[in-house]
Coordinates of C-alpha atoms and ligand atoms in Angstrom, one line a residue:
X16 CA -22.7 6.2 -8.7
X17 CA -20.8 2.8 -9.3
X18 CA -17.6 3.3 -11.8
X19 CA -15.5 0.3 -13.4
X20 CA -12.3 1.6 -13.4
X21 CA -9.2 0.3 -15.1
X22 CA -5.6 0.7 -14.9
X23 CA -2.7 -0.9 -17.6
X24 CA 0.2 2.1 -17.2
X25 CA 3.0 -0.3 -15.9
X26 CA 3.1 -3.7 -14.7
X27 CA 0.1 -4.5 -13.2
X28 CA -3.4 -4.9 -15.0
X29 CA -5.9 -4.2 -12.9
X30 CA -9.8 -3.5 -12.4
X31 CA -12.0 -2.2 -9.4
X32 CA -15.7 -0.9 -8.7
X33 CA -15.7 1.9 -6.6
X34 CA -19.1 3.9 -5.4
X35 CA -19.3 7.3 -5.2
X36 CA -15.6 7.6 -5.4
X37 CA -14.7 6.8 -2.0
X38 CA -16.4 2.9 -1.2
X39 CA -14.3 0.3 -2.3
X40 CA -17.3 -2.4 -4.1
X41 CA -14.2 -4.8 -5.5
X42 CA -10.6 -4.4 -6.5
X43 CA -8.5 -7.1 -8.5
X44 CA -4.7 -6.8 -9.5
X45 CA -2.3 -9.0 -12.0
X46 CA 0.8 -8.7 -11.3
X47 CA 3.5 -9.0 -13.4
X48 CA 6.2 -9.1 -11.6
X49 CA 7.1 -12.9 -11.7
X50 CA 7.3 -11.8 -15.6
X51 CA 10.1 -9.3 -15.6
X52 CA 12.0 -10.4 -12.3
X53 CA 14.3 -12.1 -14.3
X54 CA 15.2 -8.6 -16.4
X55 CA 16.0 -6.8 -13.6
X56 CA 12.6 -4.2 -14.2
X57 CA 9.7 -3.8 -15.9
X58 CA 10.0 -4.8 -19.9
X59 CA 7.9 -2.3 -22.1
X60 CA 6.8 -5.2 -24.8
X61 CA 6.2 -7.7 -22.5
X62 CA 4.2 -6.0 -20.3
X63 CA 2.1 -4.9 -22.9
X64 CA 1.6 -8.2 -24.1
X65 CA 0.5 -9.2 -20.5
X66 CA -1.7 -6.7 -19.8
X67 CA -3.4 -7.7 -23.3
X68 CA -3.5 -11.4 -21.8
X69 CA -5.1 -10.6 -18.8
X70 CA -7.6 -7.6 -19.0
X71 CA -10.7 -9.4 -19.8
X72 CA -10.6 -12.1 -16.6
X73 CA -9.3 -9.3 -14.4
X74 CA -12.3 -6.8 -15.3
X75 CA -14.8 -10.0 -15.2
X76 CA -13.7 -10.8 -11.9
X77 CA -14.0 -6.8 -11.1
X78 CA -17.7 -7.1 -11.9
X79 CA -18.3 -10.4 -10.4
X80 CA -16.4 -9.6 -6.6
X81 CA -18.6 -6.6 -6.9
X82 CA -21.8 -8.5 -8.0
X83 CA -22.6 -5.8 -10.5
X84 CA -23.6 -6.3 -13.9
X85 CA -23.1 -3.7 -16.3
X86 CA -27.1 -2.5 -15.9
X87 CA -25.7 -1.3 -12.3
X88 CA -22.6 0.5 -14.0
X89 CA -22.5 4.5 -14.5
X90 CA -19.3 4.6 -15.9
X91 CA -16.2 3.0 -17.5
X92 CA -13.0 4.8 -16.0
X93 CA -9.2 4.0 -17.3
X94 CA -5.7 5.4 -16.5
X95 CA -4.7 7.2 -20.3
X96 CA -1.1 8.6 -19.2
X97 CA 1.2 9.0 -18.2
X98 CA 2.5 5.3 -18.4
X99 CA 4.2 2.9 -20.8
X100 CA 2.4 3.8 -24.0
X101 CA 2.2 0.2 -24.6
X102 CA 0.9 -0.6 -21.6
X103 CA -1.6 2.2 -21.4
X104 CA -3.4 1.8 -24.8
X105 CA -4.5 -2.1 -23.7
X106 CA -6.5 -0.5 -21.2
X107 CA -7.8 2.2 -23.3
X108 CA -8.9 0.5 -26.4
X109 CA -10.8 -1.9 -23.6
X110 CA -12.4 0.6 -21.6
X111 CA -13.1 2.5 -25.1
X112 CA -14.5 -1.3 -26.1
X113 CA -16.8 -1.0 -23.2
X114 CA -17.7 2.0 -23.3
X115 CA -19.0 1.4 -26.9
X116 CA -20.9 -2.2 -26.3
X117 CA -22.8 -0.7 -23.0
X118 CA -23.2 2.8 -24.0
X119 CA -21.5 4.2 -20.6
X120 CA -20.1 7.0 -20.4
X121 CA -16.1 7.0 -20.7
X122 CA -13.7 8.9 -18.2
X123 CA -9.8 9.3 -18.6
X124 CA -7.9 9.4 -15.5
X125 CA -4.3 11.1 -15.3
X126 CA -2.0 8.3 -12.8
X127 CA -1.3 10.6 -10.6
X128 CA -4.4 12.3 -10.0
X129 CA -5.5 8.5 -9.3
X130 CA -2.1 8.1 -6.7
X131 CA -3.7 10.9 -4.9
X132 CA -7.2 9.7 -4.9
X133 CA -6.3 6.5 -2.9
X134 CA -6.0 8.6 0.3
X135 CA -9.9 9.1 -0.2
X136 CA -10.8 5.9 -0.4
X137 CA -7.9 5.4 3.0
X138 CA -9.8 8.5 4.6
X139 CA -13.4 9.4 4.2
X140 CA -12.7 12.8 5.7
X141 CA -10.4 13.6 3.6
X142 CA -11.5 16.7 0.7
X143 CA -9.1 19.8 -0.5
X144 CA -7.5 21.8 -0.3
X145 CA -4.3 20.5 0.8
X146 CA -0.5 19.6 0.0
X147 CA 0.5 16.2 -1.4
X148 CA 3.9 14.5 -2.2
X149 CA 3.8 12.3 -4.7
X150 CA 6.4 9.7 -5.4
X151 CA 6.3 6.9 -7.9
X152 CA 9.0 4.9 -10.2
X153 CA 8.6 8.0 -12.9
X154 CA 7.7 10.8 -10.8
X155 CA 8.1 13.0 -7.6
X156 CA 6.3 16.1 -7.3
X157 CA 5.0 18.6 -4.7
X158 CA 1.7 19.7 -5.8
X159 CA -0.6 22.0 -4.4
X160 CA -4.1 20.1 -4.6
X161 CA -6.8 23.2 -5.2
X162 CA -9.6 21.0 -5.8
X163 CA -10.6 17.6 -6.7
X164 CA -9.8 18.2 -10.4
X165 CA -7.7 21.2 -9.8
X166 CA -3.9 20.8 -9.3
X167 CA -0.8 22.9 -9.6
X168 CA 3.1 21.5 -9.4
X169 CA 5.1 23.8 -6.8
X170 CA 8.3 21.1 -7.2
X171 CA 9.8 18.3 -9.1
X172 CA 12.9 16.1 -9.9
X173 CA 15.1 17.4 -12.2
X174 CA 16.2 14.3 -13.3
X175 CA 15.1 10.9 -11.5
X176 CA 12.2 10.0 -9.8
X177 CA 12.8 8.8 -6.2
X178 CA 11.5 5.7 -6.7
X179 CA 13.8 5.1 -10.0
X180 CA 16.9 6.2 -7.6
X181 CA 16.2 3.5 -4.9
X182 CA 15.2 0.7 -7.8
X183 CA 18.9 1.5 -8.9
X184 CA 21.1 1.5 -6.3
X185 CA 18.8 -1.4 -5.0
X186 CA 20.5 -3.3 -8.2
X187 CA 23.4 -2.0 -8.3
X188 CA 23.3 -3.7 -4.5
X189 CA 22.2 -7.0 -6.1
X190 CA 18.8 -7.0 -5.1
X191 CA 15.6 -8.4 -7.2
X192 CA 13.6 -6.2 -8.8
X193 CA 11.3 -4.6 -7.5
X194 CA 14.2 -2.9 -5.8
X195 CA 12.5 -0.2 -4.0
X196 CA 10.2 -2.7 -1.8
X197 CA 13.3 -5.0 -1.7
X198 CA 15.7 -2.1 0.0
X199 CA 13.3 -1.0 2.1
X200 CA 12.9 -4.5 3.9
X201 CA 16.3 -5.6 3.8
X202 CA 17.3 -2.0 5.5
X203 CA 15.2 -1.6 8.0
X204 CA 17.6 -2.8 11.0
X205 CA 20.4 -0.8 9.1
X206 CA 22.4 1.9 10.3
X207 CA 22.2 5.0 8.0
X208 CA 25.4 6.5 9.8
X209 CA 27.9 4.2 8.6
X210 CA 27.6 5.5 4.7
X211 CA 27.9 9.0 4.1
X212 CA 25.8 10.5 1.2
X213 CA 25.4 13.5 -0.6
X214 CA 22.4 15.3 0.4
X215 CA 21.3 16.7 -3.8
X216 CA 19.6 20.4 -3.8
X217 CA 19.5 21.7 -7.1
X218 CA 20.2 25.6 -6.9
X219 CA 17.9 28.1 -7.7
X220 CA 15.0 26.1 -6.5
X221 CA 13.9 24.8 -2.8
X222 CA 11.0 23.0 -3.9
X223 CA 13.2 20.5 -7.1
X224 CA 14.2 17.3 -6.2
X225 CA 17.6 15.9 -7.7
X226 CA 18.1 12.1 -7.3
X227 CA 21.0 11.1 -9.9
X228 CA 23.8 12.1 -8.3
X229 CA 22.6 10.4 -4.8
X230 CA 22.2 7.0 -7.3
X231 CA 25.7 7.8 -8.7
X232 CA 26.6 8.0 -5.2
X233 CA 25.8 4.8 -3.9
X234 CA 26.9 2.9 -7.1
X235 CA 30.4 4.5 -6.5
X236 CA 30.9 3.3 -2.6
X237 CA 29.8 -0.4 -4.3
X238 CA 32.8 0.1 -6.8
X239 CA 35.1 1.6 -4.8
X240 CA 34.4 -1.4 -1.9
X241 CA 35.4 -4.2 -4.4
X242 CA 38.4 -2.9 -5.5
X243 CA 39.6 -2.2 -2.4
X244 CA 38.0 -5.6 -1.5
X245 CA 35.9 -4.5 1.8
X246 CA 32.6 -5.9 1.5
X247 CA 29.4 -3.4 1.6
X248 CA 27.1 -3.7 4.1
X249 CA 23.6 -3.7 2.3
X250 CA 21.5 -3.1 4.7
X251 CA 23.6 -0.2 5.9
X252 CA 24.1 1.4 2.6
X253 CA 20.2 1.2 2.0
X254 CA 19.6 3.0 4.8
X255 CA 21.8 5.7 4.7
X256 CA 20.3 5.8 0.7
X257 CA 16.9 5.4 1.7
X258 CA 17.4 8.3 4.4
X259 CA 19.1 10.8 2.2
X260 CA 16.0 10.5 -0.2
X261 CA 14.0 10.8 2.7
X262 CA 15.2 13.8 3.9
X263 CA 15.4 15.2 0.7
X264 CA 11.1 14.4 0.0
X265 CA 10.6 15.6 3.5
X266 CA 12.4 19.1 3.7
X267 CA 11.4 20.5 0.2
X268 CA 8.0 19.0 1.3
X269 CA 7.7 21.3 4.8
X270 CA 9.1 24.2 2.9
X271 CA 6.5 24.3 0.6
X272 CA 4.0 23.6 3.1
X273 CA 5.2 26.3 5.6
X274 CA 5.5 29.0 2.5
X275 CA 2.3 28.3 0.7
X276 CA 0.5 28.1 3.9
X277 CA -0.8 24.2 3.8
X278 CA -1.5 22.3 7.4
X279 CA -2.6 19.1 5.6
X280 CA -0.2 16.8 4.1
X281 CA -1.1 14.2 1.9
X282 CA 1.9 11.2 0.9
X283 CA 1.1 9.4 -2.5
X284 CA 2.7 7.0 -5.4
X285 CA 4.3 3.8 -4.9
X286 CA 7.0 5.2 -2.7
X287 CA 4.2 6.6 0.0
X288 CA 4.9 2.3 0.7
X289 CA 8.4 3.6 2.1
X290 CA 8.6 3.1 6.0
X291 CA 11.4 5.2 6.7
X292 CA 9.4 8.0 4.8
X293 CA 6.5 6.9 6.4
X294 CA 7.8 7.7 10.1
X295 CA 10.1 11.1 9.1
X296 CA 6.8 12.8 7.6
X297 CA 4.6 11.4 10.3
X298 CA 7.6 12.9 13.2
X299 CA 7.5 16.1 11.0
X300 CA 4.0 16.6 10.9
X301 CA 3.7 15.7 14.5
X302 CA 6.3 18.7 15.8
X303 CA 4.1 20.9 13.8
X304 CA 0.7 19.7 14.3
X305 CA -0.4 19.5 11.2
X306 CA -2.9 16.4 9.6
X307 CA -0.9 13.9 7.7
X308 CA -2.5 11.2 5.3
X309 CA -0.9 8.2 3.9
X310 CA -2.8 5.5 2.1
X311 CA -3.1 2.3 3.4
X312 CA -0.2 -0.4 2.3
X313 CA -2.5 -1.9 -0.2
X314 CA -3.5 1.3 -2.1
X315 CA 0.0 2.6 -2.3
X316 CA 1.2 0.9 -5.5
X317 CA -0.8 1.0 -8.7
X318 CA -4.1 -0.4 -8.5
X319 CA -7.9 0.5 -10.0
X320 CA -9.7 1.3 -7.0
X321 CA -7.9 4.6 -6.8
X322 CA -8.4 5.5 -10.6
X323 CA -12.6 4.6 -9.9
X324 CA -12.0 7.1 -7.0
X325 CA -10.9 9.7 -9.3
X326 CA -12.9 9.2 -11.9
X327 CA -16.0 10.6 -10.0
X328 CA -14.6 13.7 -9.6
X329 CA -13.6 14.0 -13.1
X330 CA -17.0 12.8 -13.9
X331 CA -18.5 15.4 -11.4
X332 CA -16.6 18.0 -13.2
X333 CA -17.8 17.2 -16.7
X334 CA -14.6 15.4 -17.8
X335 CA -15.6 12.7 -20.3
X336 CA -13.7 11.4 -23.5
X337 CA -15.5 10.1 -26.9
X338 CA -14.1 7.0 -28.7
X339 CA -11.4 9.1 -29.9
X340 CA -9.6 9.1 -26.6
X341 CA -6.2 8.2 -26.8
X342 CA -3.0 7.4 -24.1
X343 CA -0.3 9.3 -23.3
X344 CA 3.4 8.5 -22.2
X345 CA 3.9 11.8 -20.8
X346 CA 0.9 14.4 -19.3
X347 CA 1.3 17.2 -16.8
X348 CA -0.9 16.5 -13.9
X349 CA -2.0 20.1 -14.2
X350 CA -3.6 20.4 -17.7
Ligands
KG4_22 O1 3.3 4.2 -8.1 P1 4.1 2.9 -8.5 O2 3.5 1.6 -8.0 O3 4.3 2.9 -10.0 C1 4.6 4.0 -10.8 O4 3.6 4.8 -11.1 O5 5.8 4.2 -11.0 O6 5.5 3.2 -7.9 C2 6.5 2.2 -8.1 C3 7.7 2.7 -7.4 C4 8.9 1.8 -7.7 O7 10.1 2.6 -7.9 C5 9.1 1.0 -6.4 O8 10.4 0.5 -6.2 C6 8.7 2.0 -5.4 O9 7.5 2.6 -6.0 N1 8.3 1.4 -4.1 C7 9.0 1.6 -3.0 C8 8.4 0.8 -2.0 N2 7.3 0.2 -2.5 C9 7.3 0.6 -3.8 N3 10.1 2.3 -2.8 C10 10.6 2.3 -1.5 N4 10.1 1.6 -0.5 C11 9.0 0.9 -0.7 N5 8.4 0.2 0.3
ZN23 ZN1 1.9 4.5 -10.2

């Protein structure tokens, strides 16, 4: 089964074929952020406007890397939410567009579902049950993954998403946006020892994540340097911030796997890109002998060929919108 998939829920437009949800026929990705480099992060109108300007050549050229016309299409997949609502209902109302002209069937796909699903396309092996941390700009969950289509959320932020806290102190350190990508490379010879940083729990819960005071944090040292006229050390600083959020993902991520009984671990989202996060799962995992699975590089950040491997197990599972279909800023990943 061949699925054009599309994605439009942030800053890059972006269109794939993918077979049978795990074989990769083409994948094709606009990027945007040459457009909103100069704001410091990702402008809601403009990257609508973008996405509108690019979604036709970027789902042509999705068919013709594939060399598939739409007689060798089963279905037409798109990201509906969560996202920029903006952003999101570019790639609806083409996928609903395409949908209609060809007569295809048409599959909504939650993001994060779709973050997940790039470690199927990374590992063929790879099927449920099994535990996955997922970490994005707007997210950070622990979620118990049942089934293909079958999720349940065991922890979450309370307030920021990991990703968010390291795109902010990456500013506040004067870095260019995207600030994440741009900490973890200009840290990665630094020496997390030299700043000391809270390490957030939020009471009550082992499995919540709390990342605003850790941002606060970090924002306060850069203050508190200037005035006293001592210059930060920015790659030192990242580490020690990229290390605290680190630990944070990783511990809540082992407890949940120790008490819910999980021996697979699955990394997802934009974040999964981290190295440092990379190495303390892969150590952790390694102590305890359990199977870890990280996407590759290239399917880490948000791209199509991950929402066409999702779609076919939504499709499998009978989950197919009418023309009505609509996007969504927010969505649990568990409805
Ligand atoms: O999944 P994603 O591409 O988009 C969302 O769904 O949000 O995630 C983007 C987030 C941004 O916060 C970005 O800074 C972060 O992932 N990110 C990273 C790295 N690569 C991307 N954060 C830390 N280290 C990286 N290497
Ligand atoms: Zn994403």
């Amino acid at each position: 089964m061949k699925i054009l998939a599309i994605e439009s829920s942030c800053d890059e437009t972006a269109a794939a074929v993918v077979e049978n949800g795990r074989k990769v026929l083409s994948s094709v990705i606009a990027s945007q952020v040459s457009e909103h480099i100069v704001y410091g992060g990702v402008v809601p109108e403009i990257a609508s406007r973008m996405h509108a300007q690019a979604i036709s050549g970027v789902v042509s050229k999705a068919m013709s890397d594939a060399g598939v016309g739409y007689s060798d299409i089963d279905a037409i997949a798109v990201t509906y939410a969560p996202g920029l609502i903006g952003a999101l209902l570019v790639g609806v109302n083409f996928a609903k567009g395409l949908a209609y002209s060809t007569g295809l069937p048409l599959v909504p796909v939650h993001h994060l579902r779709s973050h997940i699903a790039a470690n199927y396309i990374s590992h063929a092996e790879l099927e449920p049950p099994f535990l996955c941390l997922v970490v994005s700009g707007g997210h950070s969950h622990i979620v118990a993954v049942k089934d293909y289509t079958d999720f349940s959320i065991i922890g979450r932020t309370r307030d920021d998403a990991a990703g968010e806290c390291m795109d902010k102190a990456a500013r506040a350190m004067g870095l260019p946006y995207p600030g994440g990508v741009n900490l973890d490379r200009i840290s990665a010879d630094g020496d997390s020892s030299v700043y000391k940083l809270p390490h957030p729990h939020v009471d009550g819960s082992e499995y919540d994540f709390s990342f605003s005071g850790l941002k606060t944090a970090v924002v306060n040292i850069i203050h508190n340097s200037k005035q006293k006229g001592i210059e930060v050390s920015v790659p030192d600083l990242g580490a020690s911030c990229i290390e605290t959020v680190a630990d944070c993902l990783v511990k809540n991520t082992v407890k949940a796997a120790e008490n819910y009984g999980f021996d697979k671990i699955v990394l997802a989202g934009g974040v999964s890109a981290n190295s440092r996060l990379r190495k303390r799962m892969a150590a952790v995992c390694e102590e305890r002998n359990w199977q870890l699975y990280m996407p590759e590089l290239s399917l880490c950040g948000d791209n199509a060929a991950m929402v066409g491997a999702q779609a076919y197990y939504e499709f499998q599972k009978g989950n197919v919108a009418g023309l009505e279909l609509n996007a969504f800023a927010t969505m649990p990943i568990d409805e």
